[in-house]
CSV table of C-alpha atoms in Angstrom, one decimal:
chain,number,residue,atom,x,y,z
S,206,UNK,CA,0.0,0.0,0.0
S,207,UNK,CA,1.1,3.6,-0.6
S,208,UNK,CA,1.9,6.0,2.2
S,209,UNK,CA,3.4,9.4,2.6
S,210,UNK,CA,6.2,9.5,5.1
S,211,UNK,CA,8.7,12.1,6.3
S,212,UNK,CA,12.4,11.3,6.5
S,213,UNK,CA,14.2,12.6,9.6
S,214,UNK,CA,15.0,15.3,10.5
S,215,UNK,CA,12.0,16.6,8.6
S,216,UNK,CA,11.4,19.2,5.9
S,217,UNK,CA,8.9,19.5,3.1
S,218,UNK,CA,11.6,18.4,0.7
S,219,UNK,CA,12.0,15.2,2.7
S,220,UNK,CA,8.5,13.9,2.2
S,221,UNK,CA,8.4,10.6,0.4
S,222,UNK,CA,5.7,8.4,-1.1
S,223,UNK,CA,6.6,4.8,-0.1
S,224,UNK,CA,5.2,1.3,-0.7
S,225,UNK,CA,4.5,-0.2,2.8
S,226,UNK,CA,3.3,-3.6,3.8
S,227,UNK,CA,-0.4,-4.1,4.0
S,228,UNK,CA,-1.4,-4.2,7.7
S,229,UNK,CA,-3.6,-7.3,7.2
S,230,UNK,CA,-6.9,-8.2,8.9
S,231,UNK,CA,-8.1,-6.6,12.1
S,232,UNK,CA,-7.6,-8.4,15.4
S,233,UNK,CA,-10.0,-8.4,18.3
S,234,UNK,CA,-11.4,-5.0,19.0
S,235,UNK,CA,-9.9,-3.6,15.8
S,236,UNK,CA,-11.2,-2.4,12.4
S,237,UNK,CA,-9.6,-2.2,9.0
S,238,UNK,CA,-10.3,1.1,7.3
S,239,UNK,CA,-9.7,2.1,3.7
S,240,UNK,CA,-8.6,5.7,4.1
S,241,UNK,CA,-9.7,8.1,1.3
S,242,UNK,CA,-9.0,11.6,2.6
S,243,UNK,CA,-7.2,13.7,5.2
S,244,UNK,CA,-7.0,17.4,5.9
S,245,UNK,CA,-4.1,19.7,6.7
S,246,UNK,CA,-3.7,21.3,10.1
S,247,UNK,CA,-0.9,23.4,11.6
S,248,UNK,CA,0.2,20.5,13.8
S,249,UNK,CA,0.7,18.3,10.7
S,250,UNK,CA,2.8,21.1,9.1
S,251,UNK,CA,5.0,21.3,12.2
S,252,UNK,CA,5.7,17.5,12.0
S,253,UNK,CA,6.3,17.6,8.3
S,254,UNK,CA,8.7,20.5,8.3
S,255,UNK,CA,10.7,19.1,11.3
S,256,UNK,CA,9.5,21.7,13.9
S,257,UNK,CA,8.1,18.7,15.8
S,258,UNK,CA,10.7,15.9,15.7
S,259,UNK,CA,9.3,12.6,14.5
S,260,UNK,CA,10.8,9.1,13.9
S,261,UNK,CA,12.4,8.6,10.5
S,262,UNK,CA,9.8,7.2,8.1
S,263,UNK,CA,6.8,8.4,10.2
S,264,UNK,CA,3.6,8.2,8.2
S,265,UNK,CA,2.1,11.7,8.3
S,266,UNK,CA,-1.4,13.2,9.1
S,267,UNK,CA,-3.7,13.2,12.1
S,268,UNK,CA,-7.0,13.3,10.3
S,269,UNK,CA,-8.6,10.4,8.4
S,270,UNK,CA,-11.9,9.7,6.7
S,271,UNK,CA,-12.7,6.4,5.0
S,272,UNK,CA,-14.7,3.2,4.9
S,273,UNK,CA,-14.6,0.1,7.2
S,274,UNK,CA,-13.4,-2.9,5.2
S,275,UNK,CA,-13.4,-5.5,8.0
S,276,UNK,CA,-14.1,-5.7,11.7
S,277,UNK,CA,-12.4,-7.8,14.3
S,278,UNK,CA,-13.9,-9.9,17.0
S,279,UNK,CA,-15.9,-8.1,19.7
S,280,UNK,CA,-16.4,-5.0,17.6
S,281,UNK,CA,-20.1,-4.1,17.7
S,282,UNK,CA,-20.1,-0.3,17.0
S,283,UNK,CA,-19.1,-0.6,13.4
S,284,UNK,CA,-20.0,-2.7,10.4
S,285,UNK,CA,-18.4,-3.2,7.0
S,286,UNK,CA,-19.3,-0.3,4.8
S,287,UNK,CA,-19.5,2.3,7.6
S,288,UNK,CA,-18.0,5.7,6.9
S,289,UNK,CA,-15.7,6.7,9.7
S,290,UNK,CA,-13.4,9.5,10.9
S,291,UNK,CA,-10.3,9.2,13.1
S,292,UNK,CA,-9.8,10.6,16.6
S,293,UNK,CA,-6.9,13.0,17.4
S,294,UNK,CA,-6.4,11.6,20.9
S,295,UNK,CA,-7.5,8.0,20.6
S,296,UNK,CA,-6.8,7.3,24.3
S,297,UNK,CA,-9.1,10.1,25.4
S,298,UNK,CA,-12.6,8.5,25.2
S,299,UNK,CA,-14.6,10.8,27.5
S,300,UNK,CA,-14.5,13.3,30.4
S,301,UNK,CA,-11.9,15.9,31.2
S,302,UNK,CA,-8.4,15.8,29.7
S,303,UNK,CA,-5.9,13.8,31.7
S,304,UNK,CA,-2.1,13.4,31.9
S,305,UNK,CA,-1.8,11.0,28.9
S,306,UNK,CA,-3.3,13.7,26.6
S,307,UNK,CA,-0.8,16.3,27.7
S,308,UNK,CA,1.6,15.0,25.0
S,309,UNK,CA,1.2,13.5,21.5
S,310,UNK,CA,2.7,10.0,22.0
S,311,UNK,CA,-0.4,8.4,20.7
S,312,UNK,CA,-1.5,11.1,18.2
S,313,UNK,CA,-1.5,9.8,14.6
S,314,UNK,CA,1.0,11.5,12.4
S,315,UNK,CA,3.1,12.5,15.4
S,316,UNK,CA,3.8,9.9,18.1
S,317,UNK,CA,2.5,7.0,16.0
S,318,UNK,CA,2.0,6.5,12.3
S,319,UNK,CA,-0.7,8.7,10.8
S,320,UNK,CA,-3.3,8.4,8.0
S,321,UNK,CA,-1.5,9.5,4.8
S,322,UNK,CA,-1.9,5.9,3.8
S,323,UNK,CA,-4.3,3.7,1.8
S,324,UNK,CA,-5.2,1.3,4.7
S,325,UNK,CA,-5.1,1.5,8.5
S,326,UNK,CA,-5.8,-1.2,11.1
S,327,UNK,CA,-6.5,0.3,14.5
S,328,UNK,CA,-8.6,-0.2,17.6
S,329,UNK,CA,-12.3,0.6,16.9
S,330,UNK,CA,-12.2,3.3,19.5
S,331,UNK,CA,-9.7,5.2,17.4
S,332,UNK,CA,-12.6,6.2,15.1
S,333,UNK,CA,-16.2,7.5,15.2
S,334,UNK,CA,-18.8,7.3,12.6
S,335,UNK,CA,-18.8,10.1,10.0
S,336,UNK,CA,-21.8,12.4,9.5
S,337,UNK,CA,-24.4,10.7,7.3
S,338,UNK,CA,-24.2,11.9,3.7
S,339,UNK,CA,-20.9,13.6,4.0
S,340,UNK,CA,-18.1,13.0,1.4
S,341,UNK,CA,-14.8,11.7,2.7
S,342,UNK,CA,-13.1,15.1,2.1
S,343,UNK,CA,-15.8,16.8,4.2
S,344,UNK,CA,-15.6,14.3,7.0
S,345,UNK,CA,-11.8,14.6,7.1
S,346,UNK,CA,-12.1,18.2,8.3
S,347,UNK,CA,-13.7,17.1,11.6
S,348,UNK,CA,-11.0,15.3,13.5
S,349,UNK,CA,-8.9,18.4,14.4
S,350,UNK,CA,-10.3,21.7,13.1
S,351,UNK,CA,-14.0,21.0,13.4
S,352,UNK,CA,-13.8,19.4,16.8
S,353,UNK,CA,-11.5,22.1,18.2
S,354,UNK,CA,-14.1,24.8,17.2
S,355,UNK,CA,-16.9,22.7,18.7
S,356,UNK,CA,-15.1,22.2,22.0
S,357,UNK,CA,-14.1,25.9,22.2
S,358,UNK,CA,-17.6,27.2,21.8
S,359,UNK,CA,-19.9,24.4,23.0
S,360,UNK,CA,-18.2,22.0,25.3
S,361,UNK,CA,-16.0,24.5,27.2
S,362,UNK,CA,-17.7,27.8,26.2
S,363,UNK,CA,-21.4,26.7,26.8
S,364,UNK,CA,-22.4,28.9,23.8
S,365,UNK,CA,-26.0,30.1,23.9
S,366,UNK,CA,-28.2,31.8,21.3
S,367,UNK,CA,-27.8,35.6,21.5
S,368,UNK,CA,-24.1,35.4,22.5
S,369,UNK,CA,-21.5,37.3,20.7
S,370,UNK,CA,-18.4,35.5,19.4
S,371,UNK,CA,-15.1,36.9,18.1
S,372,UNK,CA,-13.3,34.7,15.6
S,373,UNK,CA,-9.8,35.4,14.5
S,374,UNK,CA,-8.8,34.5,10.9
S,375,UNK,CA,-10.4,32.4,8.2
S,376,UNK,CA,-8.6,29.0,8.5
S,377,UNK,CA,-10.2,25.7,9.2
S,378,UNK,CA,-10.9,26.2,12.9
S,379,UNK,CA,-12.1,29.8,12.4
S,380,UNK,CA,-14.5,29.0,9.6
S,381,UNK,CA,-15.9,26.0,11.5
S,382,UNK,CA,-16.3,28.3,14.6
S,383,UNK,CA,-18.2,30.9,12.4
S,384,UNK,CA,-20.5,28.2,11.1
S,385,UNK,CA,-21.2,26.6,14.5
S,386,UNK,CA,-21.8,30.0,16.2
S,387,UNK,CA,-24.2,31.1,13.5
S,388,UNK,CA,-26.1,27.8,13.5
S,389,UNK,CA,-26.6,28.3,17.3
S,390,UNK,CA,-27.9,31.8,17.0
S,391,UNK,CA,-24.9,33.8,18.0
S,392,UNK,CA,-23.6,37.1,16.6
S,393,UNK,CA,-20.2,36.8,15.0
S,394,UNK,CA,-17.4,39.3,14.6
S,395,UNK,CA,-14.5,38.0,12.4
S,396,UNK,CA,-11.0,39.4,11.7
S,397,UNK,CA,-8.7,38.9,8.7
S,398,UNK,CA,-6.0,40.8,6.8
S,399,UNK,CA,-7.8,40.2,3.5
S,400,UNK,CA,-10.8,42.2,2.4
S,401,UNK,CA,-11.6,39.4,-0.1
S,402,UNK,CA,-11.7,36.8,2.8
S,403,UNK,CA,-13.8,39.2,4.9
S,404,UNK,CA,-16.3,39.4,2.1
S,405,UNK,CA,-16.5,35.6,1.9
S,406,UNK,CA,-16.9,35.4,5.7
S,407,UNK,CA,-19.8,37.8,5.4
S,408,UNK,CA,-21.4,35.6,2.8
S,409,UNK,CA,-21.2,32.7,5.3
S,410,UNK,CA,-23.0,34.8,8.0
S,411,UNK,CA,-20.4,36.9,9.8
S,412,UNK,CA,-22.3,39.9,11.2
S,413,UNK,CA,-19.3,42.2,11.5
S,414,UNK,CA,-15.8,42.0,10.0
S,415,UNK,CA,-12.6,43.8,10.8
S,416,UNK,CA,-9.4,44.0,8.7
S,417,UNK,CA,-6.7,43.9,11.3
S,418,UNK,CA,-4.1,45.4,9.0
S,419,UNK,CA,-6.1,48.6,8.4
S,420,UNK,CA,-7.4,48.5,12.0
S,421,UNK,CA,-4.5,47.3,14.2
S,422,UNK,CA,-6.4,48.3,17.4
S,423,UNK,CA,-9.1,45.8,16.5
S,424,UNK,CA,-9.7,45.0,20.2
S,425,UNK,CA,-11.0,48.5,20.6
S,426,UNK,CA,-13.0,48.2,17.5
S,427,UNK,CA,-14.7,45.1,18.9
S,428,UNK,CA,-15.6,47.0,22.0
S,429,UNK,CA,-17.2,49.7,19.8
S,430,UNK,CA,-19.2,47.1,17.9
S,431,UNK,CA,-20.5,45.7,21.2
S,432,UNK,CA,-21.5,49.0,22.8
S,433,UNK,CA,-18.4,49.0,25.0
S,434,UNK,CA,-19.4,45.6,26.6
S,435,UNK,CA,-17.1,43.2,24.7
S,436,UNK,CA,-17.8,39.7,23.3
S,437,UNK,CA,-18.9,36.6,25.3
S,438,UNK,CA,-16.4,34.3,23.5
S,439,UNK,CA,-13.1,34.7,21.7
S,440,UNK,CA,-11.8,31.9,19.4
S,441,UNK,CA,-8.1,32.8,19.8
S,442,UNK,CA,-5.8,31.2,17.2
S,443,UNK,CA,-2.9,33.7,17.1
S,444,UNK,CA,-1.4,33.3,20.5
S,445,UNK,CA,1.0,35.9,22.0
S,446,UNK,CA,0.8,38.3,19.1
S,447,UNK,CA,-3.0,38.7,19.3
S,448,UNK,CA,-3.9,37.7,22.9
S,449,UNK,CA,-3.6,41.3,24.3
S,450,UNK,CA,-6.2,42.5,21.8
S,451,UNK,CA,-8.4,39.5,22.5
S,452,UNK,CA,-8.3,40.2,26.2
S,453,UNK,CA,-9.3,43.8,25.5
S,454,UNK,CA,-12.2,42.6,23.3
S,455,UNK,CA,-13.7,40.1,25.7
S,456,UNK,CA,-16.4,41.2,28.1
S,457,UNK,CA,-16.2,41.0,31.9
S,458,UNK,CA,-16.6,37.4,32.8
S,459,UNK,CA,-16.2,36.3,29.2
S,460,UNK,CA,-14.4,33.3,27.8
S,461,UNK,CA,-11.2,33.1,25.6
S,462,UNK,CA,-10.4,29.8,24.0
S,463,UNK,CA,-6.7,29.7,23.3
S,464,UNK,CA,-6.3,27.2,20.5
S,465,UNK,CA,-3.4,28.4,18.4
S,466,UNK,CA,0.1,29.8,18.5
S,467,UNK,CA,0.4,31.1,14.9
S,468,UNK,CA,2.2,34.2,16.1
S,469,UNK,CA,4.7,32.4,18.4
S,470,UNK,CA,5.0,30.1,21.4
S,471,UNK,CA,5.5,32.7,24.1
S,472,UNK,CA,5.0,36.4,24.8
S,473,UNK,CA,3.7,38.9,27.3
S,474,UNK,CA,0.1,38.6,28.6
S,475,UNK,CA,-1.6,41.7,30.1
S,476,UNK,CA,-2.5,39.8,33.3
S,477,UNK,CA,-3.9,42.8,35.1
S,478,UNK,CA,-6.4,43.4,32.3
S,479,UNK,CA,-7.3,39.7,32.3
S,480,UNK,CA,-7.8,39.8,36.0
S,481,UNK,CA,-9.9,43.0,35.9
S,482,UNK,CA,-12.0,41.5,33.2
S,483,UNK,CA,-12.4,38.3,35.4
S,484,UNK,CA,-12.3,36.5,32.1
S,485,UNK,CA,-11.6,32.8,31.6
S,486,UNK,CA,-8.6,32.0,29.5
S,487,UNK,CA,-8.5,28.4,28.6
S,488,UNK,CA,-6.0,26.5,26.5
S,489,UNK,CA,-7.3,23.6,24.6
S,490,UNK,CA,-6.2,21.0,22.1
S,491,UNK,CA,-9.0,19.2,20.1
S,492,UNK,CA,-11.3,17.1,22.3
S,493,UNK,CA,-12.4,13.6,23.4
S,494,UNK,CA,-14.0,10.8,21.4
S,495,UNK,CA,-17.3,11.6,23.1
S,496,UNK,CA,-17.0,15.2,22.1
S,497,UNK,CA,-16.5,14.1,18.5
S,498,UNK,CA,-19.5,11.9,18.7
S,499,UNK,CA,-21.6,14.7,20.1
S,500,UNK,CA,-20.3,17.0,17.3
S,501,UNK,CA,-21.2,14.5,14.6
S,502,UNK,CA,-24.7,14.1,16.1
S,503,UNK,CA,-25.2,17.9,16.0
S,504,UNK,CA,-24.0,18.1,12.4
S,505,UNK,CA,-26.5,15.5,11.4
S,506,UNK,CA,-29.3,17.7,12.7
S,507,UNK,CA,-28.3,20.8,10.8
S,508,UNK,CA,-27.1,21.9,7.4
S,509,UNK,CA,-23.5,22.9,8.1
S,510,UNK,CA,-21.0,21.7,5.6
S,511,UNK,CA,-17.3,22.4,5.9
S,512,UNK,CA,-15.7,25.0,3.6
S,513,UNK,CA,-13.0,23.3,1.5
S,514,UNK,CA,-10.6,25.6,-0.3
S,515,UNK,CA,-9.0,23.0,-2.5
S,516,UNK,CA,-8.0,19.4,-2.7
S,517,UNK,CA,-4.7,17.8,-3.6
S,518,UNK,CA,-3.7,14.2,-4.5
S,519,UNK,CA,-1.7,12.2,-1.9
S,520,UNK,CA,1.5,12.4,-4.0
S,521,UNK,CA,1.3,16.3,-3.8
S,522,UNK,CA,1.2,16.5,0.0
S,523,UNK,CA,4.3,18.6,0.0
S,524,UNK,CA,2.8,21.1,-2.4
S,525,UNK,CA,-0.3,21.2,-0.2
S,526,UNK,CA,1.8,22.1,2.8
S,527,UNK,CA,3.5,24.8,0.9
S,528,UNK,CA,0.2,26.3,-0.1
S,529,UNK,CA,-0.9,26.1,3.6
S,530,UNK,CA,2.3,28.0,4.5
S,531,UNK,CA,1.3,30.8,2.1
S,532,UNK,CA,-1.9,31.3,4.2
S,533,UNK,CA,-3.8,31.9,1.0
S,534,UNK,CA,-6.6,29.4,1.8
S,535,UNK,CA,-10.0,30.0,3.2
S,536,UNK,CA,-11.4,27.2,5.2
S,537,UNK,CA,-9.8,23.7,4.9
S,538,UNK,CA,-7.2,22.1,2.6
S,539,UNK,CA,-7.7,18.4,2.0
S,540,UNK,CA,-5.9,15.5,0.4
S,541,UNK,CA,-7.8,12.8,-1.3
S,542,UNK,CA,-7.0,9.4,-2.9
């Protein structure tokens, strides 16, 4: 079977399409999945370019969507022919995060082989069912980006109709957050440096948009748009370079979901302002299997479909990553085979 791997010490010029041995039939508690699609996330890029060290020959990609080809003994949740999606933390089945999910030793495409491969044999609990009627490309966007947005707003944020949400950017997590928030009756303010992307966000339902290049004090602008009160929730993907503005933009007692570090891994935090706002700043990484199942159930009750910017074939994974680095995409980038 074909698989895309990265040769140590990493780098997009060190991705290689290899022929690997077929994993065979599933054992007890396992399923065999024909993988048909994956989607690109910042974490995948960091593994591929060597920023996150990985074993030589590591099969890349955390997200997977495909079809069950065979089930092992004692598997009752899945049947042959079911469409499934992978879990980012396969060991985190339910409840609060715990010590074992504080690292990535069992995360596909990082600590263990990922899903840039034609076939995978894994424990059945490494997957959930995909939303009914979704394509593999659409379903592949759920594992990391979609679930992160769902947890930020719904699981941890307790989003309610009538709330106001600030979304930073127009990548996969941000667009999913926009769609979830609008589906639940929230008002959404969205930022980007591209007027074209802001127009597309408006077409998806964003109520207010801010170009942060032309309005660098966008935290103050958010306050103006909310009558000086601030937003109930912030989907914060930038990290240290944007966090001060997000803290300014949040209301007293509001919630900031820190889910990205696109502007760096460390920096100054205006702790006195955060304290005065009595806001909740919570870091999060994806979610549990139960969270994913709840998200899929919610998606099946509505009409949300992920926004896919473009698709690449498996052999062009390096080109897909380079396009991701350019930040020219709106929504998700996927790879299909």
